[in-house]
């Protein structure tokens, strides 16, 4: 009745190929076609209410309106018209950057919408309703071939599910009740068997709906870092506004004609339009890069935090290991028999819906021929369900109580009832644990008192390729800690095999939370990957909480990212993307500000040289005329935005290197580049303009 998860290697391979395809279709392809496609959206964004979210671009918009109005007053002034036109273009280019970034998610959103086709739901009570009328808590039946009508948890049964609609991954996955692989997503299809699903989200708020919102950028909110940067840009804008305003009387005194058009043009050149135009595109592109790696970030803040993460916590079962812990054998105490242990283990597991419980039932039934004895569940039994707090499960029967669970938990239970744990069991428990298995003690209490009968050996397998990737995290300066509810020895064995830096064993959900809070109190940003309901509080507390898509709804709800591939080492890529986002934003801000300051020194001498021959020495650029200097600067200022759109979307290249070195390198490249570029660019445009007669 249990189905085992497919072995990882073949489908992993397919998955990599699939991602490669997705990636190629993405960031590399940016060209005139995309710009043209984004143009209608860019024009729609000329609405000043939309522009208000970017103070710098709003100032440019206001300037464009002013110069246009003035040009109408003096229709023969070609200079005014040309400046107005280029100012409008500056705003359109800024909108274009954002529209192109958003456009890249639209195709994906369309694919997702197809998966959201309206299905009918067969409720467990026999009625049939449209999927759009489901309520939270409804139980629906899904059989082979059915499209699951909504998000939920499997309440009963095991099935293989085709999740390719959301993950793009064609290999089926196992979804089952009780364990950490219980969440199903509406729009995915059941391939075999029958499951009963308890609906956990309202129609319209499902996972696919949220994915669509995300890839379209509709759900995007400004992150705290973005808001801070916007405030800085607004302040710079005010400073330059004042600078330009004071320039007017100074110019009048010097005898230069500084019209409103010239002042507005000068202002637009000086305020940080480049970064103001590209800021939101950089953020959208970062989210988009994550989506392409099958990670859904529910908040931009989490993506930024990922760039600065220094501690990574991972849970063991299902994250570092494959997560289908299965019973491999029963070991009796001296004088007992395997069959005795098997029977007690079976009794304690008859109502245990966890994968561990079910695997114990099937081992006892198949290998020990106990299948017939408990076809009918015993009358009057009180079933004790497993919980991560008690770390035990079992049953109370008339005159007999049976428990199985973590060694320390069962030892304590037997102790409370006046019994003693047999010392001879220490050897098999340690042997199982040091091999990375999980020993579960089986104990009974009856008229002979309380005692341990033996040990169940649960086996799990570390996912392939873990230690290499943890080594990579170490190189990035991130410390990995495995946390598990399992015992110390098992934890140590798995930790060594997987190559994590540290581990915490016998952890309750509260312990996981406490560990995160401690790290955070020490000023560290903490990432956590997990899949279980017992991981949910920790996932919520972590700065970056990556839930495995294979996990429970509770985990996916609590985290701020979901990895559709359920690959715990995906965090390496998440961190890289986060760092790249921060570096790209920093680099383009540096470039933008350096650029604007340089413009000041490039244009002012040209403006005043005519009336102040003394300034002629400063006029190193030898621009044709004051008008040509201003126009060249405005044109350059607008074109720089378009030129940098690909970099904003692709991101600055990231290599795992020390933060200091990255910073120095970027300051050199983008700071110096920003200083030099205006001199070269404005001169070039000035030369081109001088080819037109009359300038
Ligand atoms: N069905 C069960 N019945 C009784 N005891 C169980 C059962 N499943 C697990 N246990 C015991 O309880 C312990 C804690 O389980 P829990 O699910 O909280 O953590 P875990 O899965 O071992 O680790 P992780 O936190 O990495 O997922 C297990 O190590 C095991 O000893
Ligand atoms: K500017
Ligand atoms: Mg678990």
Short mmCIF file of C-alpha atoms in Angstrom, two decimals, residues 405-612:
data_model
loop_
_atom_site.label_atom_id
_atom_site.label_comp_id
_atom_site.label_asym_id
_atom_site.label_seq_id
_atom_site.Cartn_x
_atom_site.Cartn_y
_atom_site.Cartn_z
CA UNK A 405 9.28 6.20 19.52
CA UNK A 406 12.61 7.96 19.97
CA UNK A 407 14.88 6.09 22.41
CA UNK A 408 14.97 8.81 25.08
CA UNK A 409 11.23 9.41 24.88
CA UNK A 410 10.32 5.73 25.28
CA UNK A 411 12.95 5.24 28.02
CA UNK A 412 11.36 8.10 29.94
CA UNK A 413 7.86 6.62 29.43
CA UNK A 414 8.95 3.21 30.75
CA UNK A 415 10.73 4.91 33.63
CA UNK A 416 7.61 6.84 34.62
CA UNK A 417 5.67 3.57 34.79
CA UNK A 418 8.29 2.02 37.11
CA UNK A 419 9.94 -0.19 34.50
CA UNK A 420 13.58 -0.36 33.45
CA UNK A 421 15.24 -0.27 30.07
CA UNK A 422 17.34 -3.30 29.37
CA UNK A 423 21.06 -2.36 29.16
CA UNK A 424 21.67 -4.91 26.39
CA UNK A 425 19.63 -2.73 24.01
CA UNK A 426 22.26 -0.01 24.09
CA UNK A 427 24.41 -1.96 21.63
CA UNK A 428 21.82 -2.34 18.79
CA UNK A 429 20.54 1.22 19.33
CA UNK A 430 24.05 2.61 18.94
CA UNK A 431 24.81 0.36 15.99
CA UNK A 432 21.70 1.57 14.13
CA UNK A 433 22.31 5.20 15.03
CA UNK A 434 26.00 5.32 14.13
CA UNK A 435 25.09 3.91 10.72
CA UNK A 436 22.80 6.93 10.23
CA UNK A 437 19.60 4.94 10.83
CA UNK A 438 16.88 5.88 13.31
CA UNK A 439 16.30 3.44 16.17
CA UNK A 440 12.75 3.40 17.56
CA UNK A 441 12.22 1.64 20.88
CA UNK A 442 9.10 -0.49 21.28
CA UNK A 443 7.71 -0.84 24.80
CA UNK A 444 4.61 -2.29 26.49
CA UNK A 445 2.92 -1.98 29.82
CA UNK A 446 0.70 -4.89 30.97
CA UNK A 447 0.08 -7.02 34.06
CA UNK A 448 3.84 -7.84 34.15
CA UNK A 449 4.73 -4.14 34.34
CA UNK A 450 6.38 -1.78 31.87
CA UNK A 451 9.33 -2.91 29.75
CA UNK A 452 11.07 -2.42 26.44
CA UNK A 453 10.60 -5.27 23.95
CA UNK A 454 13.12 -4.25 21.32
CA UNK A 455 14.19 -1.85 18.60
CA UNK A 456 12.82 -0.96 15.17
CA UNK A 457 15.50 -0.02 12.64
CA UNK A 458 14.37 2.84 10.38
CA UNK A 459 16.61 3.52 7.40
CA UNK A 460 17.01 6.71 5.44
CA UNK A 461 19.41 7.74 2.69
CA UNK A 462 21.37 10.99 2.36
CA UNK A 463 20.52 12.71 -0.95
CA UNK A 464 23.36 12.47 -3.45
CA UNK A 465 25.79 15.34 -3.97
CA UNK A 466 25.16 16.98 -0.58
CA UNK A 467 28.73 17.29 0.74
CA UNK A 468 30.05 19.03 -2.40
CA UNK A 469 27.34 21.64 -2.22
CA UNK A 470 27.77 22.24 1.50
CA UNK A 471 31.47 22.78 0.77
CA UNK A 472 30.40 25.41 -1.75
CA UNK A 473 28.26 27.13 0.89
CA UNK A 474 31.29 27.14 3.20
CA UNK A 475 33.32 28.91 0.50
CA UNK A 476 30.57 31.53 0.34
CA UNK A 477 31.06 32.08 4.07
CA UNK A 478 27.83 30.40 5.14
CA UNK A 479 27.72 28.06 8.14
CA UNK A 480 25.38 25.08 7.78
CA UNK A 481 23.64 23.55 10.77
CA UNK A 482 21.47 20.43 10.56
CA UNK A 483 18.62 20.32 13.05
CA UNK A 484 16.64 17.18 13.69
CA UNK A 485 14.23 15.57 16.08
CA UNK A 486 16.33 12.45 15.78
CA UNK A 487 18.83 11.22 18.38
CA UNK A 488 22.41 12.47 18.75
CA UNK A 489 24.19 9.51 17.24
CA UNK A 490 22.01 9.31 14.15
CA UNK A 491 22.32 13.06 13.74
CA UNK A 492 26.09 12.88 14.05
CA UNK A 493 26.39 10.09 11.49
CA UNK A 494 24.16 11.88 8.96
CA UNK A 495 25.84 15.23 9.66
CA UNK A 496 29.25 13.70 8.94
CA UNK A 497 28.07 11.97 5.78
CA UNK A 498 26.33 15.09 4.44
CA UNK A 499 29.23 17.37 5.40
CA UNK A 500 27.35 20.03 7.39
CA UNK A 501 29.36 22.23 9.80
CA UNK A 502 27.29 21.55 12.91
CA UNK A 503 24.13 19.84 14.10
CA UNK A 504 21.45 20.01 16.76
CA UNK A 505 19.82 16.71 17.76
CA UNK A 506 16.65 15.79 19.65
CA UNK A 507 15.25 19.18 18.75
CA UNK A 508 11.61 20.04 19.31
CA UNK A 509 9.98 22.71 17.11
CA UNK A 510 10.64 25.21 19.93
CA UNK A 511 14.34 24.30 19.98
CA UNK A 512 14.58 25.02 16.24
CA UNK A 513 12.99 28.45 16.84
CA UNK A 514 15.27 29.19 19.79
CA UNK A 515 18.37 28.38 17.75
CA UNK A 516 17.28 30.79 15.02
CA UNK A 517 16.53 33.54 17.53
CA UNK A 518 19.97 33.06 19.11
CA UNK A 519 21.71 33.42 15.76
CA UNK A 520 19.61 36.48 14.93
CA UNK A 521 20.37 38.02 18.31
CA UNK A 522 24.06 37.65 17.40
CA UNK A 523 23.34 39.86 14.39
CA UNK A 524 23.25 37.10 11.79
CA UNK A 525 20.79 36.69 8.98
CA UNK A 526 19.44 33.15 9.10
CA UNK A 527 18.09 31.01 6.30
CA UNK A 528 16.15 27.84 7.01
CA UNK A 529 15.08 25.05 4.71
CA UNK A 530 12.50 22.55 5.84
CA UNK A 531 9.44 20.62 4.83
CA UNK A 532 7.62 19.45 7.92
CA UNK A 533 4.80 20.91 9.96
CA UNK A 534 7.28 20.84 12.85
CA UNK A 535 9.53 23.15 10.80
CA UNK A 536 6.80 25.76 10.23
CA UNK A 537 7.51 27.99 13.26
CA UNK A 538 11.22 28.03 12.44
CA UNK A 539 10.55 28.76 8.76
CA UNK A 540 8.44 31.73 9.82
CA UNK A 541 11.08 33.03 12.23
CA UNK A 542 13.99 32.75 9.77
CA UNK A 543 14.92 35.77 7.62
CA UNK A 544 14.82 33.49 4.60
CA UNK A 545 12.51 30.50 5.00
CA UNK A 546 12.66 28.15 2.02
CA UNK A 547 9.94 25.49 2.13
CA UNK A 548 10.26 22.38 0.02
CA UNK A 549 7.37 22.11 -2.43
CA UNK A 550 7.10 18.45 -1.44
CA UNK A 551 6.44 19.46 2.15
CA UNK A 552 3.33 20.20 4.14
CA UNK A 553 0.99 23.16 3.54
CA UNK A 554 1.93 24.51 6.95
CA UNK A 555 5.60 24.69 5.96
CA UNK A 556 4.82 26.32 2.59
CA UNK A 557 2.55 28.83 4.28
CA UNK A 558 5.15 29.72 6.92
CA UNK A 559 8.17 30.21 4.67
CA UNK A 560 8.77 33.21 2.42
CA UNK A 561 10.08 31.10 -0.48
CA UNK A 562 9.04 27.79 -1.96
CA UNK A 563 11.46 25.61 -3.89
CA UNK A 564 9.48 23.74 -6.52
CA UNK A 565 12.34 21.25 -6.95
CA UNK A 566 12.51 20.53 -3.20
CA UNK A 567 16.29 20.73 -3.35
CA UNK A 568 17.78 21.98 -0.06
CA UNK A 569 21.02 23.03 -1.70
CA UNK A 570 19.04 25.38 -3.94
CA UNK A 571 19.83 27.95 -1.28
CA UNK A 572 23.27 28.30 -2.87
CA UNK A 573 21.60 29.72 -5.96
CA UNK A 574 19.16 31.77 -3.90
CA UNK A 575 22.09 33.36 -2.03
CA UNK A 576 23.93 34.02 -5.30
CA UNK A 577 20.87 35.70 -6.78
CA UNK A 578 20.40 37.76 -3.61
CA UNK A 579 24.03 38.87 -3.62
CA UNK A 580 23.85 39.61 -7.33
CA UNK A 581 20.76 41.76 -6.76
CA UNK A 582 22.49 43.79 -4.03
CA UNK A 583 25.68 44.15 -6.07
CA UNK A 584 23.82 45.16 -9.22
CA UNK A 585 21.83 47.80 -7.38
CA UNK A 586 25.00 49.10 -5.69
CA UNK A 587 26.98 49.15 -8.92
CA UNK A 588 24.33 51.01 -10.89
CA UNK A 589 23.78 53.50 -8.06
CA UNK A 590 27.51 54.20 -7.98
CA UNK A 591 27.57 54.59 -11.74
CA UNK A 592 24.52 56.85 -11.75
CA UNK A 593 25.74 59.24 -9.06
CA UNK A 594 29.32 59.41 -10.41
CA UNK A 595 27.87 60.03 -13.84
CA UNK A 596 25.72 62.94 -12.69
CA UNK A 597 28.48 64.66 -10.78
CA UNK A 598 30.75 64.37 -13.81
CA UNK A 599 28.04 65.90 -16.00
CA UNK A 600 28.06 68.97 -13.80
CA UNK A 601 31.71 69.56 -14.57
CA UNK A 602 31.24 68.68 -18.20
CA UNK A 603 28.44 71.15 -18.91
CA UNK A 604 28.93 74.15 -16.62
CA UNK A 605 32.21 75.34 -18.21
CA UNK A 606 30.66 74.98 -21.65
CA UNK A 607 27.69 77.10 -20.56
CA UNK A 608 29.68 79.89 -19.06
CA UNK A 609 32.74 79.89 -21.27
CA UNK A 610 31.03 82.20 -23.75
CA UNK A 611 30.59 85.02 -21.21
CA UNK A 612 33.51 84.21 -18.94
#
